[in-house]
Coordinates of C-alpha atoms in Angstrom, one line a residue:
X1 CA 19.1 -22.5 -11.8
X2 CA 16.4 -19.8 -11.8
X3 CA 14.1 -19.8 -14.7
X4 CA 11.5 -17.5 -16.0
X5 CA 7.9 -18.3 -15.2
X6 CA 5.9 -20.0 -17.9
X7 CA 3.5 -17.9 -19.9
X8 CA 0.0 -19.5 -20.1
X9 CA -2.8 -18.4 -22.3
X10 CA -4.5 -16.7 -19.3
X11 CA -1.3 -14.8 -18.3
X12 CA -0.5 -11.3 -19.5
X13 CA 2.5 -11.3 -21.8
X14 CA 3.9 -8.0 -20.4
X15 CA 5.6 -9.3 -17.3
X16 CA 7.4 -7.7 -14.4
X17 CA 11.2 -8.3 -14.0
X18 CA 12.8 -8.4 -10.6
X19 CA 15.8 -6.2 -11.3
X20 CA 14.3 -2.7 -11.3
X21 CA 12.1 -1.1 -8.6
X22 CA 8.4 -1.8 -8.4
X23 CA 5.6 0.8 -8.4
X24 CA 2.1 0.8 -7.1
X25 CA 0.7 -0.1 -10.5
X26 CA 2.7 -3.4 -10.3
X27 CA 1.1 -4.2 -6.9
X28 CA -2.3 -3.5 -8.4
X29 CA -1.5 -5.8 -11.3
X30 CA -0.3 -8.6 -9.0
X31 CA -3.9 -9.0 -7.6
X32 CA -4.6 -10.9 -10.9
X33 CA -2.5 -13.5 -12.8
X34 CA 0.7 -11.9 -13.8
X35 CA 4.0 -13.0 -15.4
X36 CA 7.0 -12.4 -13.1
X37 CA 10.3 -12.8 -14.9
X38 CA 13.4 -13.8 -13.1
X39 CA 16.0 -12.2 -15.4
X40 CA 19.7 -13.0 -15.8
X41 CA 20.8 -10.3 -13.4
X42 CA 18.5 -11.6 -10.7
X43 CA 19.8 -15.2 -11.3
X44 CA 23.3 -14.0 -10.9
X45 CA 22.6 -12.0 -7.8
X46 CA 20.7 -14.8 -6.0
X47 CA 23.3 -17.4 -7.0
X48 CA 26.2 -15.3 -5.6
X49 CA 24.3 -14.6 -2.4
X50 CA 23.4 -18.2 -1.9
X51 CA 27.0 -19.4 -2.6
X52 CA 28.3 -16.9 0.0
X53 CA 25.8 -18.0 2.6
X54 CA 26.7 -21.6 1.9
X55 CA 30.4 -20.8 2.3
X56 CA 29.8 -19.1 5.6
X57 CA 27.7 -21.9 6.9
X58 CA 29.7 -24.9 5.7
X59 CA 33.2 -23.7 4.9
X60 CA 36.3 -23.9 7.0
X61 CA 35.8 -22.4 10.5
X62 CA 32.0 -22.2 10.0
X63 CA 31.3 -23.5 13.5
X64 CA 33.1 -20.5 15.0
X65 CA 30.7 -18.0 13.4
X66 CA 27.1 -17.4 14.3
X67 CA 24.6 -16.4 11.7
X68 CA 21.2 -15.4 13.1
X69 CA 18.4 -17.8 12.3
X70 CA 20.7 -20.3 10.5
X71 CA 22.2 -21.9 13.7
X72 CA 20.5 -19.8 16.4
X73 CA 17.1 -19.5 18.0
X74 CA 14.9 -16.5 17.0
X75 CA 14.2 -13.2 18.5
X76 CA 14.9 -13.1 22.2
X77 CA 16.1 -16.7 22.1
X78 CA 19.0 -15.8 19.7
X79 CA 21.5 -16.8 22.5
X80 CA 20.4 -20.4 22.2
X81 CA 21.3 -22.9 19.5
X82 CA 18.8 -23.6 16.8
X83 CA 17.9 -27.0 15.4
X84 CA 20.8 -28.8 13.7
X85 CA 18.7 -30.1 10.8
X86 CA 18.0 -27.4 8.2
X87 CA 14.5 -28.6 7.5
X88 CA 13.7 -28.7 11.2
X89 CA 15.1 -25.1 11.5
X90 CA 12.6 -24.0 8.8
X91 CA 9.7 -25.6 10.8
X92 CA 11.0 -24.0 14.0
X93 CA 11.0 -20.6 12.3
X94 CA 7.5 -20.8 11.1
X95 CA 5.6 -22.9 13.6
X96 CA 5.9 -20.5 16.5
X97 CA 4.7 -17.6 14.4
X98 CA 1.4 -19.2 13.7
X99 CA -0.4 -17.0 16.2
X100 CA -2.3 -14.6 14.0
X101 CA -5.9 -13.7 14.6
X102 CA -8.8 -11.9 12.9
X103 CA -10.2 -11.9 9.4
X104 CA -8.1 -12.6 6.4
X105 CA -6.3 -9.6 4.8
X106 CA -7.5 -8.5 1.3
X107 CA -5.9 -10.7 -1.3
X108 CA -4.5 -7.6 -3.2
X109 CA -2.5 -6.8 -0.1
X110 CA -1.2 -10.4 0.3
X111 CA -0.2 -10.8 -3.3
X112 CA 1.3 -7.4 -3.4
X113 CA 3.3 -8.2 -0.3
X114 CA 4.6 -11.4 -1.9
X115 CA 5.6 -9.5 -5.0
X116 CA 7.6 -7.2 -2.9
X117 CA 9.1 -10.1 -0.9
X118 CA 10.1 -11.8 -4.2
X119 CA 11.8 -8.7 -5.5
X120 CA 13.6 -8.1 -2.2
X121 CA 14.9 -11.6 -2.1
X122 CA 15.9 -11.4 -5.8
X123 CA 18.4 -8.6 -5.0
X124 CA 20.7 -11.3 -3.7
X125 CA 21.3 -9.9 -0.2
X126 CA 19.3 -12.5 1.7
X127 CA 21.2 -15.7 0.9
X128 CA 18.1 -17.6 -0.2
X129 CA 18.0 -20.5 -2.5
X130 CA 17.2 -20.0 -6.2
X131 CA 14.2 -22.3 -5.8
X132 CA 12.5 -19.9 -3.4
X133 CA 12.6 -17.0 -5.9
X134 CA 11.6 -19.3 -8.8
X135 CA 8.6 -20.7 -6.9
X136 CA 7.4 -17.4 -5.7
X137 CA 7.6 -16.0 -9.3
X138 CA 5.6 -19.0 -10.6
X139 CA 2.8 -18.3 -8.1
X140 CA 1.9 -15.0 -9.8
X141 CA 0.9 -16.7 -13.0
X142 CA -2.0 -18.2 -11.0
X143 CA -4.8 -16.9 -8.8
X144 CA -3.3 -18.6 -5.7
X145 CA -3.2 -16.3 -2.7
X146 CA -2.4 -17.3 0.9
X147 CA -5.0 -16.8 3.6
X148 CA -3.3 -14.4 6.1
X149 CA -4.9 -13.2 9.3
X150 CA -4.9 -9.4 9.9
X151 CA -3.6 -9.2 13.4
X152 CA -0.2 -10.2 14.8
X153 CA 2.5 -8.0 13.3
X154 CA 4.1 -5.0 15.1
X155 CA 6.2 -4.2 12.0
X156 CA 9.5 -4.3 14.0
X157 CA 11.2 -7.4 12.8
X158 CA 9.3 -7.3 9.6
X159 CA 5.8 -8.6 9.3
X160 CA 6.7 -11.9 11.0
X161 CA 3.3 -13.4 11.7
X162 CA 1.4 -12.5 8.5
X163 CA 4.4 -13.5 6.3
X164 CA 4.7 -16.7 8.2
X165 CA 1.1 -17.6 7.3
X166 CA 1.9 -16.7 3.6
X167 CA 5.0 -18.9 3.7
X168 CA 3.2 -21.8 5.3
X169 CA 0.5 -21.6 2.6
X170 CA 3.2 -21.8 -0.1
X171 CA 4.4 -24.9 1.6
X172 CA 0.9 -26.4 1.5
X173 CA 0.0 -25.7 5.1
X174 CA -2.9 -23.6 6.4
X175 CA -5.3 -22.1 3.9
X176 CA -5.3 -20.2 0.7
X177 CA -7.6 -18.7 -1.9
X178 CA -7.8 -19.9 -5.5
X179 CA -10.1 -18.1 -7.9
X180 CA -11.5 -16.3 -4.8
X181 CA -12.4 -19.5 -3.0
X182 CA -10.9 -20.3 0.4
X183 CA -9.7 -23.9 0.8
X184 CA -6.8 -25.9 2.3
X185 CA -3.5 -24.6 1.0
X186 CA -2.3 -28.0 -0.2
X187 CA -5.5 -28.4 -2.3
X188 CA -5.1 -24.9 -3.7
X189 CA -1.5 -25.5 -4.7
X190 CA -2.4 -28.7 -6.5
X191 CA -5.3 -27.1 -8.3
X192 CA -3.1 -24.2 -9.4
X193 CA -0.4 -26.6 -10.6
X194 CA 2.2 -25.3 -8.1
X195 CA 4.8 -27.2 -6.2
X196 CA 5.0 -26.6 -2.5
X197 CA 8.1 -24.7 -1.3
X198 CA 10.9 -26.7 0.3
X199 CA 12.9 -24.4 2.6
X200 CA 15.8 -24.4 5.0
X201 CA 16.1 -22.1 8.0
X202 CA 17.7 -19.2 6.1
X203 CA 15.0 -19.4 3.4
X204 CA 12.2 -19.4 5.9
X205 CA 13.6 -16.5 8.0
X206 CA 14.2 -14.4 4.9
X207 CA 10.6 -14.9 3.8
X208 CA 9.2 -13.5 7.0
X209 CA 11.8 -11.0 8.1
X210 CA 10.7 -8.1 5.9
X211 CA 8.1 -5.3 5.9
X212 CA 6.4 -6.4 2.7
X213 CA 2.8 -6.5 4.1
X214 CA 3.2 -3.0 5.6
X215 CA 4.7 -1.6 2.4
X216 CA 2.0 -3.2 0.2
X217 CA -0.8 -1.8 2.4
X218 CA 0.7 1.7 2.5
X219 CA 1.4 1.8 -1.2
X220 CA -2.1 0.7 -2.1
X221 CA -3.6 3.1 0.4
X222 CA -1.5 6.0 -0.9
X223 CA -2.6 5.2 -4.4
X224 CA -6.3 5.3 -3.4
X225 CA -5.9 8.6 -1.5
X226 CA -4.1 10.1 -4.5
X227 CA -7.1 9.2 -6.6
X228 CA -9.5 10.8 -4.0
X229 CA -7.4 13.9 -3.9
X230 CA -7.7 14.3 -7.7
X231 CA -11.5 13.6 -7.4
X232 CA -12.0 16.2 -4.7
X233 CA -10.0 18.8 -6.7
X234 CA -12.3 18.3 -9.7
X235 CA -15.5 18.0 -7.6
X236 CA -14.7 21.3 -5.9
X237 CA -14.4 22.9 -9.2
X238 CA -17.8 21.5 -10.3
X239 CA -19.3 22.7 -7.0
X240 CA -18.0 26.2 -7.5
X241 CA -19.3 26.3 -11.1
X242 CA -22.8 24.9 -10.2
X243 CA -23.2 27.6 -7.5
X244 CA -21.8 30.3 -9.7
X245 CA -18.9 31.2 -7.4
X246 CA -16.3 33.9 -8.2
X247 CA -13.0 32.1 -8.9
X248 CA -10.9 34.8 -7.2
X249 CA -10.0 32.4 -4.4
X250 CA -7.8 30.7 -7.0
X251 CA -6.0 33.8 -8.1
X252 CA -2.4 33.0 -9.2
X253 CA -0.9 35.9 -7.4
X254 CA -2.8 35.2 -4.2
X255 CA -1.5 31.6 -4.1
X256 CA 2.0 32.6 -5.0
X257 CA 2.0 34.9 -2.1
X258 CA 0.9 32.1 0.1
X259 CA 4.2 30.4 -0.8
X260 CA 3.3 26.7 -0.5
X261 CA 4.2 24.6 -3.6
X262 CA 1.2 22.3 -3.2
X263 CA -1.3 25.1 -3.1
X264 CA 0.3 26.8 -6.1
X265 CA 0.1 23.6 -8.1
X266 CA -3.5 22.7 -7.0
X267 CA -4.6 26.3 -7.7
X268 CA -3.2 26.0 -11.3
X269 CA -5.0 22.7 -11.8
X270 CA -8.3 24.2 -10.6
X271 CA -8.0 27.3 -12.7
X272 CA -7.4 25.1 -15.7
X273 CA -10.5 23.0 -14.9
X274 CA -12.6 26.2 -14.4
X275 CA -11.5 27.9 -17.6
X276 CA -14.6 29.6 -19.0
X277 CA -16.3 30.0 -15.7
X278 CA -18.8 32.9 -15.5
X279 CA -19.7 33.9 -11.9
X280 CA -23.4 34.2 -11.2
X281 CA -22.9 37.5 -9.4
X282 CA -25.4 36.4 -6.7
X283 CA -22.9 34.7 -4.3
X284 CA -21.6 36.3 -1.1
X285 CA -18.4 38.4 -1.2
X286 CA -16.5 35.5 0.5
X287 CA -17.4 31.9 0.1
X288 CA -17.4 29.4 3.1
X289 CA -14.0 28.0 3.8
X290 CA -15.0 24.6 2.2
X291 CA -14.8 26.5 -1.1
X292 CA -12.6 29.6 -0.4
X293 CA -9.9 27.7 1.4
X294 CA -10.0 24.6 -0.8
X295 CA -6.8 25.3 -2.7
X296 CA -4.9 25.8 0.6
X297 CA -6.4 22.6 2.1
X298 CA -5.9 20.5 -1.0
X299 CA -2.5 22.1 -1.5
X300 CA -1.3 21.1 2.0
X301 CA -2.6 17.6 1.2
X302 CA -0.6 17.6 -2.0
X303 CA 2.6 18.6 -0.1
X304 CA 2.0 15.8 2.4
X305 CA 1.3 13.3 -0.3
X306 CA 4.6 14.1 -1.9
X307 CA 6.4 13.1 1.2
X308 CA 4.5 9.8 1.2
X309 CA 5.4 9.5 -2.5
X310 CA 9.1 9.4 -1.5
X311 CA 8.6 6.9 1.4
X312 CA 6.6 4.5 -0.8
X313 CA 9.2 4.8 -3.6
X314 CA 12.0 4.0 -1.2
X315 CA 10.2 1.0 0.3
X316 CA 9.2 -0.4 -3.0
X317 CA 12.9 -0.3 -4.1
X318 CA 14.5 -1.3 -0.8
X319 CA 15.6 -4.6 0.7
X320 CA 14.2 -5.6 4.1
X321 CA 15.7 -8.6 5.8
X322 CA 18.1 -9.6 8.6
X323 CA 20.9 -10.5 8.3
X324 CA 22.1 -9.2 4.9
X325 CA 24.9 -10.9 3.0
X326 CA 27.3 -8.9 0.9
X327 CA 29.6 -11.3 -1.1
X328 CA 32.9 -9.9 -2.3
X329 CA 33.8 -9.6 -6.0
X330 CA 36.0 -12.7 -6.0
X331 CA 33.5 -15.1 -4.6
X332 CA 33.1 -18.1 -6.8
X333 CA 36.1 -17.5 -9.0
X334 CA 37.6 -20.8 -8.1
X335 CA 40.6 -19.4 -6.5
X336 CA 41.4 -19.8 -2.8
X337 CA 42.0 -16.2 -1.9
X338 CA 40.5 -15.9 1.6
X339 CA 38.6 -17.2 4.5
X340 CA 35.7 -15.5 6.3
X341 CA 36.9 -14.1 9.6
X342 CA 35.2 -11.6 12.0
X343 CA 36.1 -8.0 11.0
X344 CA 35.2 -6.9 14.5
X345 CA 32.3 -4.9 13.4
X346 CA 29.5 -7.4 13.1
X347 CA 30.6 -8.6 9.6
X348 CA 33.0 -11.1 8.1
X349 CA 35.9 -10.1 5.9
X350 CA 38.7 -11.9 3.9
X351 CA 41.5 -13.4 5.9
X352 CA 44.2 -16.0 5.3
X353 CA 43.7 -19.4 3.8
X354 CA 40.8 -20.9 1.9
X355 CA 37.4 -22.5 2.4
X356 CA 36.9 -26.2 2.4
X357 CA 35.4 -25.9 -1.2
X358 CA 38.4 -23.9 -2.4
X359 CA 36.5 -20.7 -3.1
X360 CA 37.3 -17.2 -1.9
X361 CA 35.1 -15.7 0.8
X362 CA 35.6 -11.9 0.6
X363 CA 32.5 -10.2 1.8
X364 CA 30.5 -9.7 4.9
X365 CA 27.3 -10.7 6.7
X366 CA 25.7 -7.9 8.6
X367 CA 23.1 -8.2 11.4
X368 CA 21.0 -5.0 11.6
X369 CA 17.6 -3.5 11.5
X370 CA 16.4 -3.2 7.8
X371 CA 13.2 -4.9 8.8
X372 CA 12.1 -1.9 11.0
X373 CA 9.0 -0.3 9.5
X374 CA 9.3 3.2 11.0
X375 CA 9.4 5.1 7.7
X376 CA 6.1 3.5 6.6
X377 CA 4.6 4.1 10.0
X378 CA 5.3 7.8 9.9
X379 CA 4.1 8.0 6.3
X380 CA 0.9 6.0 7.0
X381 CA 0.1 8.2 10.0
X382 CA 0.5 11.3 7.8
X383 CA -1.6 9.7 5.2
X384 CA -4.3 9.0 7.7
X385 CA -4.3 12.7 8.7
X386 CA -4.6 13.7 5.0
X387 CA -7.4 11.2 4.6
X388 CA -9.3 12.6 7.5
X389 CA -9.1 16.2 6.4
X390 CA -10.0 15.4 2.8
X391 CA -13.0 13.5 4.2
X392 CA -13.9 16.6 6.3
X393 CA -13.8 18.7 3.1
X394 CA -16.0 16.3 1.1
X395 CA -18.5 16.1 4.0
X396 CA -18.7 19.8 4.5
X397 CA -19.1 20.5 0.8
X398 CA -22.0 18.1 0.7
X399 CA -23.5 19.8 3.7
X400 CA -23.2 23.1 2.0
X401 CA -24.9 21.7 -1.1
X402 CA -27.9 20.3 0.7
X403 CA -28.5 23.5 2.8
X404 CA -30.9 25.9 1.2
X405 CA -29.4 28.8 3.2
X406 CA -26.0 28.4 1.5
X407 CA -26.7 26.5 -1.8
X408 CA -28.1 29.4 -3.8
X409 CA -31.8 28.6 -3.1
X410 CA -31.8 24.9 -4.1
X411 CA -34.4 22.8 -2.2
X412 CA -33.3 21.3 1.2
X413 CA -31.6 18.0 0.9
X414 CA -31.8 18.5 -2.9
X415 CA -35.2 16.8 -2.7
X416 CA -37.6 17.3 -5.6
X417 CA -40.6 17.7 -3.3
X418 CA -39.3 18.3 0.3
X419 CA -41.3 16.3 2.8
X420 CA -42.8 14.0 0.2
X421 CA -39.2 13.2 -1.0
X422 CA -36.0 13.3 1.1
X423 CA -33.3 13.5 -1.6
X424 CA -29.8 13.2 -0.2
X425 CA -30.8 13.1 3.5
X426 CA -29.8 9.5 4.0
X427 CA -26.6 9.9 2.1
X428 CA -25.6 12.9 4.3
X429 CA -26.3 10.9 7.4
X430 CA -24.0 8.1 6.1
X431 CA -21.2 10.6 5.2
X432 CA -21.3 11.8 8.8
X433 CA -20.9 8.3 10.1
X434 CA -18.0 7.6 7.6
X435 CA -16.2 10.8 8.6
X436 CA -16.5 9.8 12.3
X437 CA -15.0 6.4 11.5
X438 CA -12.1 8.0 9.6
X439 CA -11.4 10.4 12.5
X440 CA -11.5 7.5 15.0
X441 CA -9.0 5.6 13.0
X442 CA -6.7 8.5 12.4
X443 CA -5.0 8.2 15.8
X444 CA -1.2 8.0 15.1
X445 CA 0.2 4.5 15.5
X446 CA 3.9 5.1 14.7
X447 CA 4.8 6.5 18.1
X448 CA 2.8 4.1 20.3
X449 CA 5.6 1.8 21.0
X450 CA 5.1 -1.2 23.3
X451 CA 8.1 -3.3 24.2
X452 CA 7.8 -7.0 23.4
X453 CA 9.8 -10.2 22.8
X454 CA 11.6 -10.0 26.2
X455 CA 12.6 -6.5 25.4
X456 CA 14.6 -7.7 22.3
X457 CA 12.0 -5.5 20.4
X458 CA 12.1 -2.7 23.0
X459 CA 11.0 -0.1 20.4
X460 CA 8.5 -1.0 17.8
X461 CA 7.0 1.2 15.1
X462 CA 3.6 -0.4 14.6
X463 CA 3.9 0.3 10.9
X464 CA 1.7 -2.6 10.0
X465 CA -1.2 -1.2 12.0
X466 CA -0.7 2.3 10.6
X467 CA -0.6 1.0 7.0
X468 CA -3.6 -1.3 7.3
X469 CA -5.6 1.5 9.0
X470 CA -4.7 3.9 6.2
X471 CA -5.8 1.2 3.6
X472 CA -9.2 0.9 5.3
X473 CA -9.8 4.7 5.6
X474 CA -8.6 5.3 2.0
X475 CA -11.5 3.2 0.8
X476 CA -13.9 5.1 3.0
X477 CA -12.6 8.4 1.5
X478 CA -13.5 7.1 -1.9
X479 CA -17.1 6.6 -0.8
X480 CA -17.2 10.2 0.5
X481 CA -16.1 11.4 -2.9
X482 CA -18.8 9.3 -4.4
X483 CA -21.4 10.8 -2.0
X484 CA -20.4 14.4 -3.0
X485 CA -20.4 13.5 -6.7
X486 CA -24.0 12.1 -6.2
X487 CA -25.0 15.4 -4.6
X488 CA -23.6 17.5 -7.4
X489 CA -25.4 15.3 -9.9
X490 CA -28.7 15.8 -8.0
X491 CA -28.1 19.5 -7.6
X492 CA -28.1 19.8 -11.4
X493 CA -31.4 17.9 -11.5
X494 CA -33.2 20.1 -8.9
X495 CA -32.3 23.5 -10.4
X496 CA -28.6 24.3 -10.2
X497 CA -27.4 26.1 -13.3
X498 CA -25.6 24.4 -16.1
X499 CA -21.8 24.6 -15.7
X500 CA -20.2 27.4 -17.6
X501 CA -16.7 25.9 -17.6
X502 CA -16.5 23.2 -20.3
X503 CA -14.4 20.8 -18.3
X504 CA -16.9 21.0 -15.5
X505 CA -19.7 20.3 -18.0
X506 CA -17.9 17.1 -19.1
X507 CA -17.6 15.9 -15.5
X508 CA -21.3 16.6 -14.8
X509 CA -22.3 14.8 -18.0
X510 CA -20.4 11.8 -17.1
X511 CA -22.1 11.7 -13.7
X512 CA -25.5 12.2 -15.3
X513 CA -24.9 9.4 -17.7
X514 CA -23.9 7.0 -14.9
X515 CA -26.4 8.0 -12.2
X516 CA -30.2 8.6 -12.6
X517 CA -31.7 11.5 -10.7
X518 CA -33.1 10.8 -7.3
X519 CA -36.7 11.3 -8.3
X520 CA -38.5 9.6 -6.5
X521 CA -36.5 8.5 -3.5
X522 CA -34.7 5.2 -3.7
X523 CA -31.8 3.4 -1.9
X524 CA -28.6 5.2 -2.9
X525 CA -25.9 2.9 -1.6
X526 CA -25.1 1.5 -5.0
X527 CA -25.2 4.9 -6.6
X528 CA -22.6 6.2 -4.2
X529 CA -20.3 3.3 -5.1
X530 CA -20.9 3.8 -8.8
X531 CA -20.0 7.4 -8.6
X532 CA -16.8 6.6 -6.6
X533 CA -15.8 4.0 -9.2
X534 CA -16.4 6.5 -12.0
X535 CA -14.1 9.0 -10.4
X536 CA -11.2 6.4 -10.1
X537 CA -11.4 5.6 -13.8
X538 CA -10.0 7.6 -16.8
X539 CA -12.5 10.4 -16.4
X540 CA -10.1 12.7 -14.4

């Protein structure tokens, strides 16, 4: 029977249950020790699903039915018989998928993916054993994290290769991290007080046949880009105030006439932030687009991010596996009401007679494609485009700020003594390099299908590549926001006016408290990171 995980002194008492949907905050929390509770509803669902699978496999007439991965080969070899012994079938599932390459994935992605996998299996549609869900839940109370190579998944039959490495580590094979240290998985399990997973073929296939790595990477990337969007919205306001811009570009009627919900909402947010702004009266009639068109750009990003919101929410709440098992209402009632027979549509339905164990078998097992990561691929590609354009905005605003022809007469590169000092010159060079990297990585992945697996997977979404790319570039966007924030703080030091909008003043004061002025020159890499970190906290 499934049990709740034990709560240790180092484990938070506010645990996560496996009945409701997860959110991105749950994935963030899963990077550290966390209590995952297997509640009564989950116990019931998993037990019913496992009983149904067992009846299909071992009940009367079981040999006449084929269940993918339980008694067959995998992928293109589905037409061949699998291994008769269930433990051997588990090994057969996982061994051939040990072909990943490259550096290990970040541990927050791996543990987030396993939390998603645990929740998906706990919905009861995968036919896994109770022990699998229980052991997975127990892992989260520790710092154990499988070592999973980055490259290998095409996101078409789930994240097969990365999840196979994660599963092998939970069995004590391969490598894992414990307290951030990489070591043999068996040693890490022992040190964490965890018992290695014992699996049959269905358990093993269910663990790998989902898009959990893709979903975790996309959700975390989306959360980071959301934070950067908030940061850029606030930093644009501070830039406009420091330069003394007229706020007419945010006029409510203007943006209502534009008609796009995102721009209307972003404009309202910016007007709120700029409450109390007094224009300097010295700026040009029309600001450069990096200021004047900021509500339109940030608003379009908001509209796009709302689409990604929906995809992420659906993926966090969904079940990704193949096949799926749908037991009928009378399964396990002790009566002999039916036997599983083909319903002619890929499932099994109740027929005449009873199973060998005397229980009813109303329900169906359906072979389909719920492991196909196309929604995440499209969303991640869109997120990459948003990231690139937000990065362009941050870089252009910094360029405006360091240019004495456009920054209201502040010194070039915001240097206190140009020539003897160089101010933000190095930071601007680095932002140019970062923007180029984001642009290079923004090439869409979700339509670059390559057939594989003897054309069994003849269309693939490459959702994993899209999501991991978005995860990487989201982190770079945060650094661009930090670079712009550093520039705004330095502008105030070298002669920009004090903000006239009180909320802009609060933001500038927070940056000033965190970051010393660049006077004299010093390495600024740590300052950029500090500013980026400040913006992701409670300040905004």
